[in-house]
Short mmCIF file of C-alpha atoms in Angstrom, two decimals:
data_model
loop_
_atom_site.label_atom_id
_atom_site.label_comp_id
_atom_site.label_asym_id
_atom_site.label_seq_id
_atom_site.Cartn_x
_atom_site.Cartn_y
_atom_site.Cartn_z
CA MET A 280 -17.74 6.62 -18.69
CA ALA A 281 -19.43 9.37 -16.61
CA VAL A 282 -19.50 12.02 -19.72
CA THR A 283 -20.52 9.21 -22.39
CA GLU A 284 -23.95 9.24 -23.64
CA GLY A 285 -25.37 6.67 -23.05
CA ILE A 286 -23.50 5.05 -19.81
CA GLY A 287 -22.98 8.22 -17.76
CA TYR A 288 -25.92 10.55 -18.71
CA CYS A 289 -28.40 11.33 -21.15
CA GLN A 290 -29.42 13.43 -23.73
CA GLY A 291 -29.17 16.99 -22.10
CA ARG A 292 -24.92 17.15 -21.20
CA GLY A 293 -25.80 15.58 -18.14
CA ASP A 294 -28.21 17.15 -16.19
CA LYS A 295 -29.26 13.77 -14.50
CA GLY A 296 -26.62 11.96 -15.03
CA LEU A 297 -24.24 9.74 -13.09
CA LYS A 298 -22.02 11.02 -10.25
CA MET A 299 -18.51 9.96 -8.68
CA ASP A 300 -18.12 9.76 -5.06
CA PHE A 301 -15.14 9.31 -3.01
CA ILE A 302 -14.67 7.27 -0.17
CA ASP A 303 -11.72 6.62 2.46
CA VAL A 304 -11.69 3.67 4.68
CA ARG A 305 -9.65 4.72 7.55
CA ARG A 306 -7.23 2.42 9.05
CA ALA A 307 -7.90 0.00 6.63
CA TYR A 308 -5.74 -3.22 7.67
CA PHE A 309 -7.25 -3.30 10.87
CA HIS A 310 -10.56 -4.14 9.55
CA ALA A 311 -9.08 -7.74 7.90
CA LYS A 312 -8.46 -10.77 10.22
CA ALA A 313 -5.40 -12.06 10.47
CA ARG A 314 -5.19 -15.34 8.30
CA ARG A 315 -2.06 -16.48 9.82
CA ARG A 316 -0.22 -16.95 12.81
CA VAL A 317 1.64 -13.65 13.62
CA PHE A 318 3.07 -13.08 17.21
CA VAL A 319 4.17 -9.35 18.23
CA GLN A 320 5.99 -7.91 21.23
CA LEU A 321 3.58 -6.20 23.63
CA PRO A 322 3.76 -2.36 24.15
CA ALA A 323 5.75 -1.01 27.16
CA GLU A 324 2.47 -0.30 29.20
CA ASP A 325 1.23 -3.85 28.54
CA PHE A 326 4.60 -5.44 28.97
CA GLU A 327 5.06 -8.41 30.79
CA PRO A 328 7.96 -10.56 31.07
CA GLY A 329 7.84 -13.70 29.02
CA MET A 330 4.60 -12.71 27.17
CA CYS A 331 3.94 -11.38 23.40
CA GLY A 332 0.63 -10.98 21.80
CA LEU A 333 -1.43 -12.89 19.15
CA LEU A 334 -2.58 -10.49 16.09
CA LYS A 335 -6.17 -11.03 15.82
CA LYS A 336 -6.64 -8.57 13.08
CA SER A 337 -3.80 -7.36 10.14
CA MET A 338 -1.26 -5.03 11.31
CA TYR A 339 0.65 -2.72 9.27
CA GLY A 340 3.84 -3.64 8.21
CA THR A 341 3.40 -7.54 8.17
CA ARG A 342 3.80 -9.60 4.99
CA ASP A 343 0.09 -10.53 4.22
CA ALA A 344 -1.50 -6.98 5.68
CA ALA A 345 -2.33 -5.81 1.96
CA GLN A 346 -3.46 -9.57 0.79
CA ASN A 347 -5.80 -9.76 3.91
CA TRP A 348 -7.63 -6.38 3.46
CA GLU A 349 -8.15 -7.46 -0.18
CA ILE A 350 -10.12 -10.45 1.03
CA GLU A 351 -12.12 -8.49 3.24
CA TYR A 352 -13.26 -5.70 1.11
CA ALA A 353 -14.00 -8.47 -1.64
CA LYS A 354 -16.14 -10.60 0.40
CA PHE A 355 -18.13 -7.31 1.78
CA MET A 356 -18.71 -6.30 -2.04
CA GLN A 357 -19.77 -9.28 -3.46
CA ASN A 358 -22.08 -9.70 0.06
CA ILE A 359 -24.11 -6.63 -0.95
CA GLY A 360 -24.64 -7.71 -4.61
CA PHE A 361 -21.40 -7.03 -6.76
CA LYS A 362 -19.91 -8.77 -8.91
CA ARG A 363 -16.15 -8.54 -8.87
CA GLY A 364 -13.87 -8.52 -12.08
CA LEU A 365 -11.72 -11.74 -13.29
CA ALA A 366 -9.30 -9.30 -15.26
CA VAL A 367 -8.99 -6.45 -12.99
CA PRO A 368 -10.03 -7.67 -9.64
CA CYS A 369 -10.44 -4.22 -8.13
CA LEU A 370 -13.46 -3.17 -9.97
CA PHE A 371 -16.73 -4.28 -8.91
CA ASN A 372 -19.99 -4.05 -11.04
CA HIS A 373 -23.94 -4.13 -9.65
CA ASP A 374 -26.06 -4.69 -12.38
CA ARG A 375 -29.17 -3.82 -10.53
CA LEU A 376 -28.06 -0.46 -9.20
CA ASN A 377 -25.71 0.43 -11.93
CA LEU A 378 -23.35 1.09 -9.55
CA ARG A 379 -19.35 0.84 -10.34
CA VAL A 380 -16.62 0.76 -7.82
CA ALA A 381 -13.27 0.56 -8.36
CA VAL A 382 -10.73 0.54 -5.30
CA HIS A 383 -6.89 1.78 -5.08
CA GLY A 384 -6.03 0.63 -1.28
CA ASP A 385 -8.04 2.11 1.11
CA ASP A 386 -9.48 4.44 -1.55
CA PHE A 387 -13.28 3.41 -3.29
CA THR A 388 -14.14 5.95 -6.04
CA VAL A 389 -17.79 4.96 -6.99
CA LEU A 390 -19.86 5.90 -10.00
CA GLY A 391 -23.74 5.71 -9.91
CA GLU A 392 -26.79 7.63 -9.43
CA VAL A 393 -27.36 9.21 -6.52
CA GLN A 394 -29.86 6.74 -4.82
CA ALA A 395 -27.52 3.96 -5.34
CA LEU A 396 -24.49 6.38 -3.96
CA ASP A 397 -26.34 6.82 -0.92
CA TRP A 398 -27.40 3.47 -0.70
CA PHE A 399 -23.39 2.19 -0.93
CA ARG A 400 -22.41 5.03 1.63
CA ILE A 401 -25.01 3.53 4.36
CA GLN A 402 -23.51 -0.39 3.34
CA MET A 403 -19.88 1.12 3.89
CA ALA A 404 -20.49 3.02 7.02
CA LYS A 405 -22.33 -0.24 8.54
CA LYS A 406 -18.99 -2.37 7.96
CA PHE A 407 -16.13 0.24 7.80
CA GLU A 408 -14.73 3.46 9.76
CA VAL A 409 -15.16 5.63 6.75
CA LYS A 410 -14.68 9.07 5.70
CA PHE A 411 -16.57 10.74 2.83
CA ARG A 412 -14.48 13.00 0.84
CA GLY A 413 -16.79 14.41 -1.62
CA ARG A 414 -19.16 13.76 -4.50
CA ILE A 415 -18.60 15.46 -7.56
CA GLY A 416 -21.87 15.54 -10.22
CA PRO A 417 -22.70 17.69 -13.19
CA GLU A 418 -26.02 19.69 -11.45
CA GLU A 419 -25.82 22.63 -9.91
CA GLY A 420 -25.67 21.39 -5.97
CA ASP A 421 -23.01 19.13 -6.71
CA GLU A 422 -19.16 19.59 -5.73
CA LYS A 423 -17.24 20.64 -8.44
CA ALA A 424 -13.64 19.09 -7.66
CA ILE A 425 -11.90 16.58 -5.19
CA ARG A 426 -8.40 15.34 -5.01
CA LEU A 427 -7.75 11.92 -5.01
CA LEU A 428 -3.78 10.38 -4.84
CA ASN A 429 -2.82 13.70 -5.30
CA ARG A 430 -4.59 14.12 -8.55
CA VAL A 431 -7.43 16.75 -8.73
CA PHE A 432 -10.80 16.03 -10.65
CA GLN A 433 -13.02 18.79 -11.67
CA TRP A 434 -16.56 18.65 -13.19
CA THR A 435 -17.01 21.45 -15.88
CA PRO A 436 -20.18 22.17 -18.00
CA GLU A 437 -17.92 20.89 -20.51
CA GLY A 438 -16.65 17.50 -19.09
CA ILE A 439 -14.12 16.37 -16.57
CA ILE A 440 -10.62 17.65 -16.25
CA VAL A 441 -7.99 15.41 -14.49
CA GLU A 442 -4.98 17.40 -13.75
CA ALA A 443 -1.70 15.41 -12.75
CA ASP A 444 0.43 15.67 -9.16
CA GLN A 445 2.68 18.76 -10.40
CA ARG A 446 4.33 18.15 -7.10
CA HIS A 447 6.70 15.44 -8.81
CA ALA A 448 7.57 17.77 -11.70
CA GLU A 449 8.60 20.71 -9.44
CA LEU A 450 10.60 18.80 -7.65
CA ILE A 451 12.20 17.38 -10.26
CA VAL A 452 12.82 21.02 -11.40
CA ARG A 453 14.30 21.93 -8.06
CA ASP A 454 16.87 18.85 -7.54
CA MET A 455 18.38 19.85 -11.05
CA SER A 456 19.16 23.56 -9.65
CA LEU A 457 16.88 24.89 -12.46
CA LYS A 458 14.69 28.45 -11.09
CA ARG A 459 11.10 28.57 -11.80
CA ASP A 460 11.67 31.64 -14.23
CA SER A 461 14.31 29.41 -16.39
CA LYS A 462 13.60 29.20 -19.75
CA GLY A 463 11.74 25.82 -20.74
CA LEU A 464 12.60 23.22 -23.99
CA SER A 465 10.33 22.06 -26.50
CA THR A 466 11.02 18.91 -26.26
CA PRO A 467 11.46 16.50 -22.87
CA GLY A 468 14.66 14.54 -24.75
CA VAL A 469 16.79 13.99 -27.81
CA LYS A 470 18.99 11.09 -28.54
CA LEU A 471 22.51 12.04 -27.81
CA LYS A 472 25.06 12.15 -31.01
CA GLU A 473 28.12 11.09 -28.70
CA ALA A 474 27.76 7.97 -25.88
CA GLN A 475 29.23 9.25 -22.66
CA GLU A 476 29.94 5.92 -20.89
CA GLU A 477 31.36 7.47 -17.75
CA LEU A 478 29.76 6.61 -14.30
CA LEU A 479 28.31 8.90 -12.13
CA PRO A 480 29.44 9.45 -8.51
CA LYS A 481 27.36 7.68 -6.06
CA GLU A 482 25.73 10.48 -4.49
CA GLN A 483 24.84 11.73 -7.82
CA ALA A 484 24.04 8.42 -9.00
CA THR A 485 21.21 8.31 -5.90
CA LEU A 486 20.15 11.64 -6.63
CA TYR A 487 19.38 10.36 -10.58
CA ARG A 488 17.37 7.46 -9.32
CA ALA A 489 15.61 9.05 -6.98
CA ASN A 490 13.98 11.61 -9.49
CA VAL A 491 13.54 8.89 -12.50
CA ALA A 492 11.43 6.76 -9.99
CA ARG A 493 9.75 10.26 -9.18
CA ALA A 494 9.25 10.68 -13.19
CA ASN A 495 8.37 7.35 -13.83
CA TYR A 496 5.40 7.81 -11.56
CA LEU A 497 4.31 11.40 -12.87
CA CYS A 498 4.33 10.07 -16.56
CA GLN A 499 1.50 7.41 -15.66
CA ASP A 500 -0.51 11.09 -16.19
CA ARG A 501 1.45 12.48 -18.77
CA SER A 502 1.90 10.77 -22.59
CA ASP A 503 4.07 13.75 -23.05
CA ILE A 504 6.94 12.44 -21.11
CA GLN A 505 6.74 8.89 -21.45
CA TYR A 506 9.56 8.14 -24.07
CA ALA A 507 12.05 10.15 -22.44
CA VAL A 508 11.31 8.86 -19.08
CA LYS A 509 11.38 5.41 -20.36
CA GLU A 510 15.16 6.03 -21.55
CA LEU A 511 16.00 7.50 -18.35
CA CYS A 512 14.41 4.07 -16.55
CA ARG A 513 17.03 2.08 -18.88
CA GLY A 514 19.96 3.55 -16.95
CA MET A 515 18.74 2.98 -13.36
CA SER A 516 21.15 0.22 -12.46
CA ALA A 517 24.32 1.98 -13.47
CA PRO A 518 23.55 5.84 -14.34
CA LYS A 519 26.19 7.25 -17.06
CA VAL A 520 26.85 11.10 -17.63
CA GLU A 521 25.19 10.89 -20.43
CA ASP A 522 21.85 9.76 -18.51
CA TRP A 523 22.50 12.73 -16.42
CA GLU A 524 22.10 14.99 -19.17
CA LYS A 525 18.95 13.34 -20.29
CA LEU A 526 17.78 13.76 -16.80
CA LYS A 527 18.64 17.68 -17.24
CA ARG A 528 17.14 18.08 -20.57
CA LEU A 529 13.75 16.58 -18.97
CA ALA A 530 13.70 18.97 -16.22
CA ARG A 531 14.01 21.71 -18.89
CA TYR A 532 11.16 20.79 -20.15
CA LEU A 533 9.34 21.10 -17.34
CA VAL A 534 10.22 24.08 -15.54
CA ASP A 535 7.38 25.75 -17.32
CA LYS A 536 5.32 22.58 -17.77
CA THR A 537 4.77 21.94 -14.30
CA ARG A 538 1.05 21.51 -14.68
CA SER A 539 -0.56 19.18 -17.21
CA ARG A 540 -4.62 18.51 -17.23
CA THR A 541 -6.24 15.88 -19.56
CA MET A 542 -9.82 16.91 -20.43
CA PHE A 543 -12.82 14.34 -21.03
CA ASN A 544 -15.54 16.13 -22.70
CA TYR A 545 -18.91 15.08 -23.20
CA GLN A 546 -19.15 13.15 -25.86
CA GLY A 547 -21.55 10.47 -27.91
CA MET A 548 -21.52 6.61 -27.60
CA TYR A 549 -18.38 5.17 -29.14
CA GLN A 550 -18.33 2.09 -30.87
CA ASP A 551 -14.96 0.47 -30.43
CA ILE A 552 -11.64 0.71 -28.43
CA VAL A 553 -9.66 2.32 -30.88
CA VAL A 554 -5.73 1.53 -30.80
CA TYR A 555 -2.93 3.45 -32.63
CA THR A 556 0.40 2.00 -32.46
CA ASP A 557 3.78 3.37 -33.94
CA THR A 558 7.60 2.08 -33.93
CA ASP A 559 10.85 3.67 -33.65
CA TYR A 560 13.24 1.24 -35.43
CA ALA A 561 16.45 0.61 -33.94
CA GLY A 562 16.18 3.67 -32.14
CA CYS A 563 18.70 2.75 -29.52
CA SER A 564 22.08 3.53 -31.21
CA ARG A 565 24.07 1.45 -28.57
CA THR A 566 21.42 -1.99 -28.41
CA ARG A 567 19.81 -1.54 -31.64
CA LYS A 568 16.39 -2.21 -30.04
CA SER A 569 13.25 -0.69 -31.16
CA THR A 570 10.93 1.37 -29.44
CA SER A 571 6.85 0.59 -29.37
CA GLY A 572 4.46 3.44 -28.54
CA GLY A 573 0.63 3.56 -28.52
CA VAL A 574 -2.44 5.46 -27.99
CA ILE A 575 -5.88 3.80 -26.64
CA LEU A 576 -9.12 5.87 -27.66
CA LEU A 577 -12.76 5.72 -25.89
CA GLY A 578 -14.03 7.91 -28.35
CA SER A 579 -12.24 11.03 -28.06
CA HIS A 580 -11.00 10.11 -24.78
CA CYS A 581 -7.58 9.45 -24.37
CA ILE A 582 -7.22 6.81 -21.83
CA LYS A 583 -4.52 5.00 -21.96
CA THR A 584 -0.70 5.53 -23.83
CA TRP A 585 3.22 3.79 -23.37
CA SER A 586 6.06 3.86 -24.77
CA SER A 587 8.50 0.75 -23.92
CA THR A 588 11.69 -0.86 -25.60
CA GLN A 589 10.88 -3.95 -27.25
CA ALA A 590 12.44 -7.47 -26.06
CA VAL A 591 14.66 -8.53 -29.22
CA ILE A 592 16.42 -6.92 -31.70
CA ALA A 593 13.89 -6.86 -34.70
CA LEU A 594 15.75 -7.55 -37.97
CA SER A 595 13.49 -5.05 -40.17
CA SER A 596 11.49 -2.19 -39.95
CA GLY A 597 8.59 -4.16 -41.03
CA GLU A 598 9.14 -6.35 -38.23
CA ALA A 599 9.58 -3.83 -35.59
CA GLU A 600 6.13 -2.37 -36.39
CA TYR A 601 4.91 -5.80 -36.06
CA TYR A 602 5.88 -6.13 -32.35
CA GLY A 603 4.54 -2.76 -32.01
CA LEU A 604 1.38 -4.10 -33.93
CA VAL A 605 0.79 -7.00 -31.68
CA ARG A 606 1.66 -5.03 -28.27
CA GLY A 607 -1.13 -2.69 -28.99
CA ALA A 608 -3.48 -5.35 -29.68
CA ALA A 609 -2.62 -6.83 -26.06
CA GLN A 610 -2.98 -3.58 -24.83
CA GLY A 611 -6.38 -3.20 -26.40
CA ILE A 612 -7.44 -6.80 -25.13
CA GLY A 613 -6.89 -5.38 -21.55
CA VAL A 614 -8.88 -2.21 -21.76
CA ARG A 615 -11.73 -4.32 -23.01
CA SER A 616 -11.27 -7.16 -20.61
CA MET A 617 -11.55 -4.22 -18.02
CA LEU A 618 -14.62 -2.45 -19.72
CA LYS A 619 -16.29 -5.73 -19.62
CA GLU A 620 -15.74 -5.97 -15.89
CA VAL A 621 -18.15 -3.04 -15.35
CA GLY A 622 -20.63 -3.73 -18.19
CA VAL A 623 -19.62 -2.20 -21.43
CA ASP A 624 -18.53 -4.84 -24.03
CA LEU A 625 -16.96 -3.54 -27.20
CA LYS A 626 -14.48 -4.40 -29.95
CA ILE A 627 -11.41 -3.26 -30.71
CA ARG A 628 -9.50 -1.44 -33.99
CA VAL A 629 -5.78 -1.38 -34.12
CA LYS A 630 -4.37 1.39 -36.88
CA THR A 631 -1.08 1.34 -38.17
CA ASP A 632 0.79 3.13 -40.91
CA ALA A 633 2.97 0.12 -41.68
CA ALA A 634 2.33 -1.51 -44.68
CA ALA A 635 5.10 -4.47 -43.88
CA ALA A 636 3.19 -5.02 -40.38
CA LYS A 637 -0.38 -5.30 -42.02
CA GLY A 638 0.98 -7.78 -44.27
CA ILE A 639 2.83 -10.02 -41.40
CA ALA A 640 -0.15 -9.99 -39.56
CA THR A 641 -2.46 -11.16 -42.24
CA ARG A 642 -0.31 -13.35 -44.03
CA ARG A 643 -0.79 -17.57 -43.62
CA GLY A 644 2.41 -19.08 -43.17
CA MET A 645 5.81 -17.85 -41.65
CA GLY A 646 7.33 -16.91 -45.52
CA LYS A 647 10.55 -14.91 -44.65
CA VAL A 648 9.68 -14.14 -40.95
CA ARG A 649 9.99 -17.41 -39.87
CA HIS A 650 12.42 -16.29 -36.92
CA ILE A 651 9.19 -14.81 -35.35
CA GLU A 652 7.77 -17.17 -32.83
#
């Protein structure tokens, strides 16, 4: 949004456009009131026989601390004029000041004009103990790069670059005993011709799960490995030898591709949310389940991708493509709801290359697909 004309900046490539502020609340949970009676053992310096402490504030490690903090910051935001999102409760919009805020735990990411950002900083400092991590923007005096959740955000003359956390890729390569100068592969995964059903030893299975969990986190920012990681996740409960080979393949792909950056160029105002969908029919040789994949674009910006195994076994390629089409439409509705929370209302266009799926979607009555609910 910050680099889209009409939302984040005016004609002139963002000379006086919106800027992004990053604010961290220190010891966030201690700002939230305890909403149930929780007793704790007193520390050694305050210990008295038969005595314990009743919490007045939420303490890290207690069951409802995160929920209490959410209630606390949401009440604060609404009291200073923000409207909370219904579909995405961690998004807040201030219509009068044109401020948009996304909250992730104790991190507040704010988009707005300088005067509004300064006002919000003052309000935050009055209520919480905060650390202002930085403000990036397009003008000369603005900061140009910042790190958030180990992702690097960089503002350039062409737009904003978001770099994924390369540490996870480096650790996967290390755990698979590959050297940095090893030759990388061109694809992160392939379909194995012969299944190897032998289970991994316990220690190796633990290492497998740790690295697949790491890859699963990484693929939020890397669409190139999503399908391969999805297949690896299917073996988490009982990793087999073939799963280990797939993980090694992913590591060989990442060995010379540990860094990945996504560019969001300055662009004109977009009219629609565009969703592209596709399906790999019966791609799993063991279960004969298909895979749904898709991409969501706002203008020229890719904002979401996915790759997921379909829950049911499709009886034809047209049916599989139809399931993928429905998944894409659902994802598009989710993005539209999120954009509505910050004051942008758009229509959805879903694209597919499958004529059969389009036929099922536009048909009246059940026809030959009465088994589809």
